[in-house]
Amino acid sequence: MEIPENLRPRDHVAQILRLDPESIEKEMVLAKTVDATLKELKRVYDNAIKPLEILFKYRELSNRHFGDPEIFSKPLILFMGPWSGGKSTIINYLLDNEYTPTALRTGAEPSPAYFNILMWGDQLEILDGTQLAADWTFSGLQKFGQGMLDRLRGLRLPNRLLEKVNIVEIPGILEIRKQVERLFPFNDACQWFIDRADIIFLVYDPSKLDVGPETEAILDQLKGREYQTRIILNKADQVRPEELMRVQGTLIWNISPLMSSSEPPVMYSASLWSLPYEVGAPTRLLHAQERAFLRDLRDAIDKRVENKIASARRFAVRVRNHAKMVDCYLTTYYNHKSFFGNKKKISDDIIEHPQDYHIYEGLSTLTNISRYDLPDPDVYKDFFRLNPLYDFQLLSSTCTYFRGCPINRLDISIAYDLPELVGKYKKSVDAALAHIQPKS
Ligand SMILES: Nc1nc2c(ncn2[C@@H]2O[C@H](COP(=O)(O)OP(=O)(O)OP(=O)(O)O)[C@@H](O)[C@H]2O)c(=O)[nH]1
Ligand SMILES: [Mg+2]
């Protein structure tokens, strides 16, 4: 393989991402604190979240899981976006893996729709989907079936960055989307990664700024996660400086309406590979943007524990909403049962026509549930077909004298325990760091 001359220097990458031995030593010191906090998180999950998850069969309703892999796995960096935006190129650049036999395939043609999953290993190893699914971090992907596993490409590398993170590239697959959809539920698989991602980069090519159905589908899945989403206007070296503002503006203009956060999305205009920029490119700006991108990535890694706690909290809220939903159906059922007598008939009627019983109206006004987490009546039809309504317990009857009410424990974990765990973690990080670098 021929390596081009005059590649851009890349010392700053390892430096900003703190891949040097000194930083790694500091991380070892923090490892204990991280570990203790994650164990505490698991305790909160076991005590406060899991009981209602099980009682109300949340796993039958939703693909969303929370368990050991979600708590203890390395932070996940996710790259998505339309085909040929430069996702694979960026990953090769970050890993210092360009012009090597293990580099991800890049090219102007859309790559075959493979998910690339990069993990640390003490030696190079290429994994197929079945082998990947044997790794505890990714074993959850099995539920999408063999069609999905056939679309996974795993790569283990002895790489400094991969000691800290796992990296995933979701293929841009505009044209073949429909074909792929037949083999496995593509959107659900994307959601699986999005749910677990610590930071999500949407990579765009300046020559393809139109928001097509693909971008719309992606952004729809990112609702609620805007604060962890970043936009990369890649290949910005190809844009003439006088055009750059316009191109940036167009991309933000196209994307913003599809995002629901109140703040404008964070965007980087950069050229994230080692090749020199095109002649006449705004070198200083591209440099500064690349550094900002790398710092952002590093901060996301540094926030991994906070991110885990936040995702536990999101999960807890979903479980709570579900439990309240079932409780609402059930209350309605008990209120109407006596007139009809036949329990199957009345429960079927409520399940088929929840609007006649004002079930969804009540819920949305009663609690502060985000629009994107509001349960869907159709999903509940399927859910209750398999899990008869009258087999559930009212929330009020799940309380016991000694253990109290599980719903209260869940509410307390959402409002206090999990936020407090973040505070406690931050304090012990400060304490641990003060220990190794006494204030001068
Ligand atoms: N000029 C320029 N070209 C780039 C840059 N980054 C990537 N490219 C080119 O863009 C093309 C697509 O890059 P890939 O990394 O394969 O894109 P991808 O997003 O992984 O594409 P899919 O996997 O098909 O979705 C390649 O031909 C690269 O050479 C850049 O910073 N500047
Ligand atoms: Mg690619």
Short mmCIF file of C-alpha atoms and ligand atoms in Angstrom, two decimals:
data_model
loop_
_atom_site.label_atom_id
_atom_site.label_comp_id
_atom_site.label_asym_id
_atom_site.label_seq_id
_atom_site.Cartn_x
_atom_site.Cartn_y
_atom_site.Cartn_z
CA MET A 1 0.00 0.00 0.00
CA GLU A 2 1.38 3.34 -1.02
CA ILE A 3 1.41 6.05 1.60
CA PRO A 4 1.09 9.55 0.16
CA GLU A 5 3.74 12.05 1.02
CA ASN A 6 3.14 15.31 2.89
CA LEU A 7 0.39 13.94 5.10
CA ARG A 8 -0.81 16.41 7.71
CA PRO A 9 0.84 16.02 11.11
CA ARG A 10 -1.42 14.26 13.58
CA ASP A 11 0.24 14.48 16.97
CA HIS A 12 -2.60 16.65 18.21
CA VAL A 13 -5.07 13.77 17.83
CA ALA A 14 -3.48 11.58 20.49
CA GLN A 15 -2.76 14.64 22.59
CA ILE A 16 -6.30 15.99 22.64
CA LEU A 17 -7.84 12.55 23.05
CA ARG A 18 -5.38 11.98 25.92
CA LEU A 19 -3.92 8.77 24.62
CA ASP A 20 -0.51 9.50 26.13
CA PRO A 21 0.86 7.33 28.97
CA GLU A 22 0.48 10.08 31.56
CA SER A 23 -3.24 10.49 30.94
CA ILE A 24 -3.71 6.77 30.96
CA GLU A 25 -2.13 6.62 34.39
CA LYS A 26 -4.60 9.20 35.61
CA GLU A 27 -7.39 7.09 34.27
CA MET A 28 -6.20 4.10 36.26
CA VAL A 29 -6.52 6.17 39.40
CA LEU A 30 -10.11 6.96 38.51
CA ALA A 31 -10.96 3.39 37.61
CA LYS A 32 -11.93 2.54 41.18
CA THR A 33 -14.30 5.48 41.45
CA VAL A 34 -15.86 4.66 38.11
CA ASP A 35 -16.29 1.08 39.12
CA ALA A 36 -17.85 1.91 42.47
CA THR A 37 -20.29 4.33 40.84
CA LEU A 38 -21.35 1.87 38.17
CA LYS A 39 -21.92 -0.78 40.84
CA GLU A 40 -24.06 1.70 42.73
CA LEU A 41 -25.96 2.38 39.50
CA LYS A 42 -26.61 -1.31 39.17
CA ARG A 43 -27.96 -1.38 42.71
CA VAL A 44 -30.37 1.44 41.92
CA TYR A 45 -31.47 -0.42 38.82
CA ASP A 46 -31.98 -3.69 40.70
CA ASN A 47 -33.84 -2.10 43.60
CA ALA A 48 -35.86 0.64 42.01
CA ILE A 49 -36.27 0.02 38.29
CA LYS A 50 -36.18 -3.72 37.72
CA PRO A 51 -39.11 -4.66 40.00
CA LEU A 52 -41.62 -2.65 37.96
CA GLU A 53 -39.93 -3.57 34.70
CA ILE A 54 -40.71 -7.18 35.56
CA LEU A 55 -44.12 -6.73 37.19
CA PHE A 56 -45.41 -4.81 34.20
CA LYS A 57 -43.55 -6.88 31.61
CA TYR A 58 -41.83 -3.91 30.05
CA ARG A 59 -39.57 -6.20 28.03
CA GLU A 60 -42.60 -7.57 26.22
CA LEU A 61 -43.51 -4.05 25.18
CA SER A 62 -40.22 -2.58 24.18
CA ASN A 63 -36.97 -3.48 22.54
CA ARG A 64 -35.27 -1.33 25.09
CA HIS A 65 -33.18 -3.13 27.62
CA PHE A 66 -31.10 -2.07 30.51
CA GLY A 67 -28.70 -4.44 32.15
CA ASP A 68 -25.06 -5.25 32.73
CA PRO A 69 -23.88 -4.49 29.19
CA GLU A 70 -25.61 -1.11 29.31
CA ILE A 71 -24.07 -0.33 32.68
CA PHE A 72 -20.55 -1.68 32.39
CA SER A 73 -19.58 -1.53 28.72
CA LYS A 74 -17.15 1.03 27.34
CA PRO A 75 -18.47 4.32 26.00
CA LEU A 76 -19.83 4.08 22.49
CA ILE A 77 -19.02 6.56 19.74
CA LEU A 78 -21.49 6.39 16.91
CA PHE A 79 -21.10 7.65 13.34
CA MET A 80 -24.11 7.85 11.06
CA GLY A 81 -25.27 9.79 8.04
CA PRO A 82 -25.87 9.45 4.31
CA TRP A 83 -23.55 7.29 2.21
CA SER A 84 -20.08 8.54 1.32
CA GLY A 85 -20.12 11.36 3.83
CA GLY A 86 -16.76 10.12 5.09
CA LYS A 87 -17.68 8.09 8.18
CA SER A 88 -15.22 5.27 7.55
CA THR A 89 -12.52 7.79 6.62
CA ILE A 90 -12.97 9.62 9.92
CA ILE A 91 -12.78 6.40 11.93
CA ASN A 92 -9.56 5.41 10.16
CA TYR A 93 -8.15 8.84 10.91
CA LEU A 94 -9.07 8.71 14.59
CA LEU A 95 -7.56 5.26 14.98
CA ASP A 96 -4.40 6.18 13.07
CA ASN A 97 -5.32 3.33 10.85
CA GLU A 98 -5.16 4.96 7.43
CA TYR A 99 -3.12 3.24 4.74
CA THR A 100 -2.99 0.01 6.69
CA PRO A 101 -4.47 -3.34 5.78
CA THR A 102 -6.97 -3.04 8.64
CA ALA A 103 -8.37 0.33 7.52
CA LEU A 104 -12.12 0.38 6.95
CA ARG A 105 -13.07 0.37 3.31
CA THR A 106 -13.71 3.86 1.98
CA GLY A 107 -14.79 5.09 -1.41
CA ALA A 108 -17.06 7.31 -3.45
CA GLU A 109 -19.44 4.41 -4.08
CA PRO A 110 -21.85 3.59 -1.27
CA SER A 111 -20.32 0.77 0.73
CA PRO A 112 -22.29 -2.42 1.11
CA ALA A 113 -24.63 -1.92 4.03
CA TYR A 114 -22.44 -3.24 6.82
CA PHE A 115 -22.33 -2.01 10.37
CA ASN A 116 -18.68 -1.65 11.34
CA ILE A 117 -17.95 -2.30 14.99
CA LEU A 118 -14.49 -1.52 16.30
CA MET A 119 -13.27 -2.81 19.65
CA TRP A 120 -10.04 -3.26 21.46
CA GLY A 121 -8.16 -6.54 21.27
CA ASP A 122 -4.58 -7.49 22.09
CA GLN A 123 -4.20 -8.59 18.51
CA LEU A 124 -5.90 -7.99 15.21
CA GLU A 125 -9.04 -10.01 14.80
CA ILE A 126 -11.86 -9.81 12.28
CA LEU A 127 -15.22 -10.88 13.63
CA ASP A 128 -18.41 -11.86 11.90
CA GLY A 129 -21.84 -11.15 13.35
CA THR A 130 -22.08 -14.42 15.20
CA GLN A 131 -18.74 -13.87 16.89
CA LEU A 132 -19.70 -10.30 17.73
CA ALA A 133 -22.93 -11.43 19.30
CA ALA A 134 -20.88 -13.67 21.57
CA ASP A 135 -19.27 -10.56 23.05
CA TRP A 136 -21.35 -9.40 26.02
CA THR A 137 -21.37 -5.77 24.90
CA PHE A 138 -23.14 -6.61 21.66
CA SER A 139 -25.00 -9.78 22.57
CA GLY A 140 -28.25 -7.78 22.62
CA LEU A 141 -28.08 -7.58 18.83
CA GLN A 142 -29.00 -11.23 18.59
CA LYS A 143 -32.63 -10.40 18.97
CA PHE A 144 -32.67 -8.78 15.53
CA GLY A 145 -32.02 -12.16 13.98
CA GLN A 146 -29.50 -13.71 11.62
CA GLY A 147 -30.31 -11.15 8.90
CA MET A 148 -28.89 -8.50 11.19
CA LEU A 149 -25.90 -10.54 12.32
CA ASP A 150 -24.98 -11.06 8.67
CA ARG A 151 -24.70 -7.27 8.38
CA LEU A 152 -22.22 -6.83 11.22
CA ARG A 153 -18.49 -6.54 10.72
CA GLY A 154 -16.36 -6.53 13.82
CA LEU A 155 -12.74 -5.54 14.08
CA ARG A 156 -10.55 -5.93 17.13
CA LEU A 157 -7.39 -3.87 17.15
CA PRO A 158 -4.62 -3.23 19.67
CA ASN A 159 -5.31 0.50 19.64
CA ARG A 160 -5.03 3.16 22.33
CA LEU A 161 -8.31 4.84 21.55
CA LEU A 162 -10.13 1.52 21.49
CA GLU A 163 -8.87 0.84 25.00
CA LYS A 164 -11.25 3.60 26.02
CA VAL A 165 -14.18 3.32 23.62
CA ASN A 166 -16.08 1.20 21.17
CA ILE A 167 -16.74 2.79 17.80
CA VAL A 168 -19.64 1.94 15.49
CA GLU A 169 -20.36 3.05 11.95
CA ILE A 170 -23.92 2.72 10.76
CA PRO A 171 -23.90 2.43 6.99
CA GLY A 172 -25.50 5.11 4.87
CA ILE A 173 -27.83 3.07 2.75
CA LEU A 174 -30.20 5.32 0.87
CA GLU A 175 -31.05 3.26 -2.22
CA ILE A 176 -30.76 -0.16 -0.77
CA ARG A 177 -32.70 0.75 2.32
CA LYS A 178 -35.78 -1.10 1.20
CA GLN A 179 -33.80 -4.20 0.33
CA VAL A 180 -32.11 -4.18 3.70
CA GLU A 181 -35.37 -3.58 5.52
CA ARG A 182 -36.56 -6.94 4.28
CA LEU A 183 -33.61 -8.71 5.83
CA PHE A 184 -33.78 -7.14 9.26
CA PRO A 185 -35.40 -4.21 11.05
CA PHE A 186 -32.83 -1.56 10.14
CA ASN A 187 -34.40 1.25 12.15
CA ASP A 188 -34.67 -0.85 15.29
CA ALA A 189 -31.05 -1.86 14.93
CA CYS A 190 -30.03 1.80 14.58
CA GLN A 191 -32.08 2.63 17.65
CA TRP A 192 -30.26 -0.05 19.58
CA PHE A 193 -26.96 1.72 18.93
CA ILE A 194 -28.41 5.20 19.43
CA ASP A 195 -29.76 4.19 22.84
CA ARG A 196 -26.30 3.16 23.93
CA ALA A 197 -24.23 5.91 22.30
CA ASP A 198 -22.35 8.44 24.39
CA ILE A 199 -22.01 10.74 21.41
CA ILE A 200 -23.49 10.60 17.93
CA PHE A 201 -21.87 12.19 14.90
CA LEU A 202 -23.94 12.84 11.80
CA VAL A 203 -21.55 13.14 8.91
CA TYR A 204 -22.44 15.16 5.82
CA ASP A 205 -20.83 15.80 2.49
CA PRO A 206 -21.04 19.42 1.25
CA SER A 207 -22.21 18.24 -2.15
CA LYS A 208 -25.20 16.38 -0.65
CA LEU A 209 -26.95 18.75 1.68
CA ASP A 210 -30.51 17.93 0.75
CA VAL A 211 -32.47 16.41 3.54
CA GLY A 212 -33.82 13.27 1.99
CA PRO A 213 -35.87 10.51 3.55
CA GLU A 214 -32.71 9.00 4.98
CA THR A 215 -31.78 12.04 7.05
CA GLU A 216 -35.37 12.47 8.10
CA ALA A 217 -35.50 8.92 9.38
CA ILE A 218 -32.24 9.33 11.26
CA LEU A 219 -33.19 12.61 12.89
CA ASP A 220 -36.52 11.22 13.89
CA GLN A 221 -34.72 8.50 15.79
CA LEU A 222 -32.47 11.01 17.53
CA LYS A 223 -35.32 12.90 19.18
CA GLY A 224 -34.57 13.44 22.82
CA ARG A 225 -30.86 12.90 22.21
CA GLU A 226 -30.08 16.21 20.53
CA TYR A 227 -27.72 17.15 23.33
CA GLN A 228 -25.52 14.20 22.42
CA THR A 229 -25.73 14.71 18.65
CA ARG A 230 -23.14 16.58 16.60
CA ILE A 231 -23.13 17.43 12.94
CA ILE A 232 -19.99 17.17 10.90
CA LEU A 233 -19.78 19.01 7.63
CA ASN A 234 -16.97 16.86 6.34
CA LYS A 235 -14.74 17.42 3.33
CA ALA A 236 -15.00 21.11 4.08
CA ASP A 237 -11.61 21.55 2.42
CA GLN A 238 -13.44 21.16 -0.88
CA VAL A 239 -15.63 24.16 -0.19
CA ARG A 240 -14.28 27.54 -1.22
CA PRO A 241 -13.89 29.81 1.83
CA GLU A 242 -16.39 32.34 0.46
CA GLU A 243 -18.91 29.53 0.05
CA LEU A 244 -18.41 27.92 3.42
CA MET A 245 -20.80 30.11 5.38
CA ARG A 246 -23.55 29.48 2.89
CA VAL A 247 -22.98 25.73 2.90
CA GLN A 248 -22.97 25.61 6.70
CA GLY A 249 -26.12 27.70 6.77
CA THR A 250 -27.87 25.43 4.30
CA LEU A 251 -27.07 22.32 6.28
CA ILE A 252 -28.27 23.81 9.57
CA TRP A 253 -31.34 25.24 7.85
CA ASN A 254 -32.22 21.83 6.45
CA ILE A 255 -31.61 19.91 9.62
CA SER A 256 -32.78 22.15 12.45
CA PRO A 257 -36.53 21.89 11.81
CA LEU A 258 -36.20 18.15 12.24
CA MET A 259 -34.53 18.45 15.62
CA SER A 260 -36.56 19.22 18.67
CA SER A 261 -34.05 20.85 20.99
CA SER A 262 -34.27 24.51 21.79
CA GLU A 263 -30.60 25.07 21.08
CA PRO A 264 -29.08 25.07 17.60
CA PRO A 265 -27.19 21.88 16.80
CA VAL A 266 -23.42 21.81 17.28
CA MET A 267 -21.66 21.61 13.95
CA TYR A 268 -18.06 21.14 12.89
CA SER A 269 -16.77 21.98 9.43
CA ALA A 270 -13.69 19.90 8.92
CA SER A 271 -11.70 17.54 6.79
CA LEU A 272 -11.01 14.58 8.98
CA TRP A 273 -8.28 12.63 7.31
CA SER A 274 -4.51 12.93 6.97
CA LEU A 275 -4.43 14.14 3.39
CA PRO A 276 -3.49 17.78 2.95
CA TYR A 277 -6.36 20.19 2.45
CA GLU A 278 -7.22 21.32 -1.05
CA VAL A 279 -5.35 24.41 -2.20
CA GLY A 280 -7.09 27.58 -1.06
CA ALA A 281 -9.00 25.87 1.76
CA PRO A 282 -9.44 27.90 4.98
CA THR A 283 -6.65 26.06 6.75
CA ARG A 284 -6.79 27.84 10.10
CA LEU A 285 -10.52 27.40 10.41
CA LEU A 286 -10.40 23.72 9.46
CA HIS A 287 -7.67 23.16 12.03
CA ALA A 288 -9.56 24.90 14.79
CA GLN A 289 -12.72 22.99 13.95
CA GLU A 290 -10.90 19.68 14.00
CA ARG A 291 -9.52 20.47 17.43
CA ALA A 292 -12.94 21.43 18.70
CA PHE A 293 -14.32 18.16 17.34
CA LEU A 294 -11.60 16.16 19.09
CA ARG A 295 -12.14 17.96 22.38
CA ASP A 296 -15.83 17.30 22.15
CA LEU A 297 -15.16 13.62 21.57
CA ARG A 298 -12.82 13.54 24.54
CA ASP A 299 -15.35 15.26 26.78
CA ALA A 300 -17.98 12.71 25.80
CA ILE A 301 -15.60 9.95 26.83
CA ASP A 302 -14.87 11.75 30.09
CA LYS A 303 -18.58 11.97 30.77
CA ARG A 304 -19.18 8.28 30.29
CA VAL A 305 -20.36 7.67 33.83
CA GLU A 306 -22.73 10.64 33.77
CA ASN A 307 -23.99 9.39 30.40
CA LYS A 308 -24.68 5.94 31.83
CA ILE A 309 -26.61 7.43 34.70
CA ALA A 310 -28.56 9.62 32.29
CA SER A 311 -29.46 6.64 30.16
CA ALA A 312 -30.51 4.66 33.24
CA ARG A 313 -32.74 7.57 34.11
CA ARG A 314 -34.26 7.66 30.62
CA PHE A 315 -34.95 3.97 30.95
CA ALA A 316 -36.47 4.44 34.40
CA VAL A 317 -38.80 7.12 33.04
CA ARG A 318 -39.92 4.79 30.26
CA VAL A 319 -40.60 1.98 32.71
CA ARG A 320 -42.54 4.35 34.93
CA ASN A 321 -44.61 5.60 32.01
CA HIS A 322 -45.36 2.05 31.01
CA ALA A 323 -46.39 1.03 34.52
CA LYS A 324 -48.67 4.06 34.77
CA MET A 325 -50.12 3.26 31.37
CA VAL A 326 -51.01 -0.28 32.36
CA ASP A 327 -52.37 1.01 35.64
CA CYS A 328 -54.54 3.47 33.73
CA TYR A 329 -55.99 0.68 31.52
CA LEU A 330 -56.52 -1.43 34.59
CA THR A 331 -58.28 1.27 36.57
CA THR A 332 -60.58 1.82 33.60
CA TYR A 333 -61.19 -1.90 33.45
CA TYR A 334 -62.19 -2.13 37.12
CA ASN A 335 -64.42 0.93 36.77
CA HIS A 336 -66.41 -0.70 33.96
CA LYS A 337 -66.26 -4.35 34.79
CA SER A 338 -69.31 -4.53 37.02
CA PHE A 339 -71.80 -3.44 34.31
CA PHE A 340 -70.78 -6.05 31.82
CA GLY A 341 -69.75 -9.00 33.86
CA ASN A 342 -67.67 -10.65 31.14
CA LYS A 343 -64.10 -9.69 31.91
CA LYS A 344 -62.65 -10.68 28.55
CA LYS A 345 -65.27 -8.68 26.69
CA ILE A 346 -64.81 -5.48 28.61
CA SER A 347 -61.02 -5.68 28.59
CA ASP A 348 -61.04 -6.32 24.82
CA ASP A 349 -63.27 -3.32 24.32
CA ILE A 350 -60.97 -1.03 26.31
CA ILE A 351 -57.91 -2.31 24.50
CA GLU A 352 -59.47 -1.95 21.05
CA HIS A 353 -60.98 1.49 21.70
CA PRO A 354 -58.85 3.24 24.31
CA GLN A 355 -60.00 6.62 22.99
CA ASP A 356 -63.61 5.83 24.04
CA TYR A 357 -62.35 5.48 27.56
CA HIS A 358 -60.16 8.62 27.40
CA ILE A 359 -57.12 6.63 28.41
CA TYR A 360 -54.52 8.54 26.42
CA GLU A 361 -56.06 11.93 27.11
CA GLY A 362 -55.79 11.43 30.82
CA LEU A 363 -52.20 10.31 30.74
CA SER A 364 -50.82 13.15 28.67
CA THR A 365 -52.34 15.83 30.88
CA LEU A 366 -51.51 14.13 34.15
CA THR A 367 -47.79 13.60 33.89
CA ASN A 368 -44.93 15.42 32.29
CA ILE A 369 -44.10 12.85 29.67
CA SER A 370 -42.15 13.96 26.63
CA ARG A 371 -43.99 13.64 23.35
CA TYR A 372 -41.50 11.09 22.09
CA ASP A 373 -41.94 8.83 25.05
CA LEU A 374 -45.70 8.79 24.90
CA PRO A 375 -46.88 5.25 24.42
CA ASP A 376 -48.62 4.30 21.23
CA PRO A 377 -52.13 2.75 21.45
CA ASP A 378 -51.34 0.27 18.68
CA VAL A 379 -48.35 -1.05 20.55
CA TYR A 380 -50.56 -1.58 23.57
CA LYS A 381 -53.10 -3.51 21.52
CA ASP A 382 -50.41 -6.04 20.67
CA PHE A 383 -49.05 -6.00 24.17
CA PHE A 384 -52.38 -6.80 25.82
CA ARG A 385 -53.18 -9.47 23.27
CA LEU A 386 -50.24 -11.44 24.63
CA ASN A 387 -50.43 -10.28 28.23
CA PRO A 388 -54.08 -10.12 29.34
CA LEU A 389 -54.94 -6.87 31.05
CA TYR A 390 -56.74 -8.47 33.98
CA ASP A 391 -53.63 -10.47 34.88
CA PHE A 392 -51.80 -7.30 35.93
CA GLN A 393 -51.95 -5.74 39.37
CA LEU A 394 -52.94 -2.17 40.05
CA LEU A 395 -49.94 -0.07 41.08
CA SER A 396 -51.57 0.52 44.44
CA SER A 397 -51.78 -3.17 45.15
CA THR A 398 -48.09 -3.76 44.47
CA CYS A 399 -47.18 -2.02 47.74
CA THR A 400 -46.17 -4.09 50.73
CA TYR A 401 -45.95 -3.22 54.37
CA PHE A 402 -42.22 -3.82 54.64
CA ARG A 403 -40.91 -2.81 51.23
CA GLY A 404 -43.29 0.05 50.48
CA CYS A 405 -44.51 0.85 46.97
CA PRO A 406 -42.31 0.00 43.99
CA ILE A 407 -43.67 2.99 42.09
CA ASN A 408 -42.48 5.28 44.87
CA ARG A 409 -39.06 3.71 44.81
CA LEU A 410 -38.94 4.26 41.06
CA ASP A 411 -40.07 7.88 41.37
CA ILE A 412 -37.48 8.51 44.05
CA SER A 413 -34.73 7.02 41.93
CA ILE A 414 -35.70 9.28 39.02
CA ALA A 415 -36.02 12.42 41.09
CA TYR A 416 -33.25 11.90 43.66
CA ASP A 417 -31.12 8.75 43.63
CA LEU A 418 -29.86 8.99 40.07
CA PRO A 419 -29.22 12.75 40.06
CA GLU A 420 -27.50 12.41 43.44
CA LEU A 421 -25.33 9.61 42.13
CA VAL A 422 -23.99 12.03 39.50
CA GLY A 423 -23.09 14.53 42.22
CA LYS A 424 -21.47 11.90 44.35
CA TYR A 425 -19.44 10.61 41.42
CA LYS A 426 -18.18 14.09 40.52
CA LYS A 427 -17.09 14.70 44.10
CA SER A 428 -15.16 11.47 44.34
CA VAL A 429 -13.47 12.16 41.00
CA ASP A 430 -12.30 15.50 42.34
CA ALA A 431 -11.10 13.85 45.51
CA ALA A 432 -9.20 11.14 43.65
CA LEU A 433 -7.56 13.66 41.34
CA ALA A 434 -6.60 15.97 44.19
CA HIS A 435 -4.82 12.98 45.62
CA ILE A 436 -2.50 12.47 42.65
CA GLN A 437 -1.92 16.12 41.78
CA PRO A 438 -1.76 18.13 45.00
CA LYS A 439 -2.83 21.71 44.41
CA SER A 440 0.20 23.92 43.80
N1 LIG B 1 -11.82 15.97 -0.24
C1 LIG B 1 -12.12 15.15 0.76
N2 LIG B 1 -12.62 13.93 0.48
C2 LIG B 1 -12.89 13.09 1.50
C3 LIG B 1 -12.69 13.51 2.86
N3 LIG B 1 -13.07 12.51 3.68
C4 LIG B 1 -13.49 11.49 2.88
N4 LIG B 1 -13.39 11.83 1.57
C5 LIG B 1 -13.77 10.97 0.43
O1 LIG B 1 -15.16 10.65 0.55
C6 LIG B 1 -15.44 9.35 0.04
C7 LIG B 1 -16.36 8.58 0.97
O2 LIG B 1 -15.71 8.26 2.18
P1 LIG B 1 -16.17 7.06 3.13
O3 LIG B 1 -15.35 7.21 4.34
O4 LIG B 1 -16.14 5.77 2.41
O5 LIG B 1 -17.69 7.46 3.41
P2 LIG B 1 -18.76 6.69 4.35
O6 LIG B 1 -19.54 7.75 5.01
O7 LIG B 1 -18.08 5.69 5.20
O8 LIG B 1 -19.68 6.00 3.26
P3 LIG B 1 -20.64 4.72 3.43
O9 LIG B 1 -19.94 3.71 4.28
O10 LIG B 1 -20.87 4.26 2.03
O11 LIG B 1 -21.92 5.21 4.05
C8 LIG B 1 -14.10 8.67 -0.16
O12 LIG B 1 -13.87 8.56 -1.55
C9 LIG B 1 -13.10 9.62 0.48
O13 LIG B 1 -11.91 9.65 -0.24
C10 LIG B 1 -12.16 14.84 3.09
O14 LIG B 1 -11.97 15.29 4.22
N5 LIG B 1 -11.91 15.60 2.01
MG MG B 2 -18.31 3.61 5.35
#
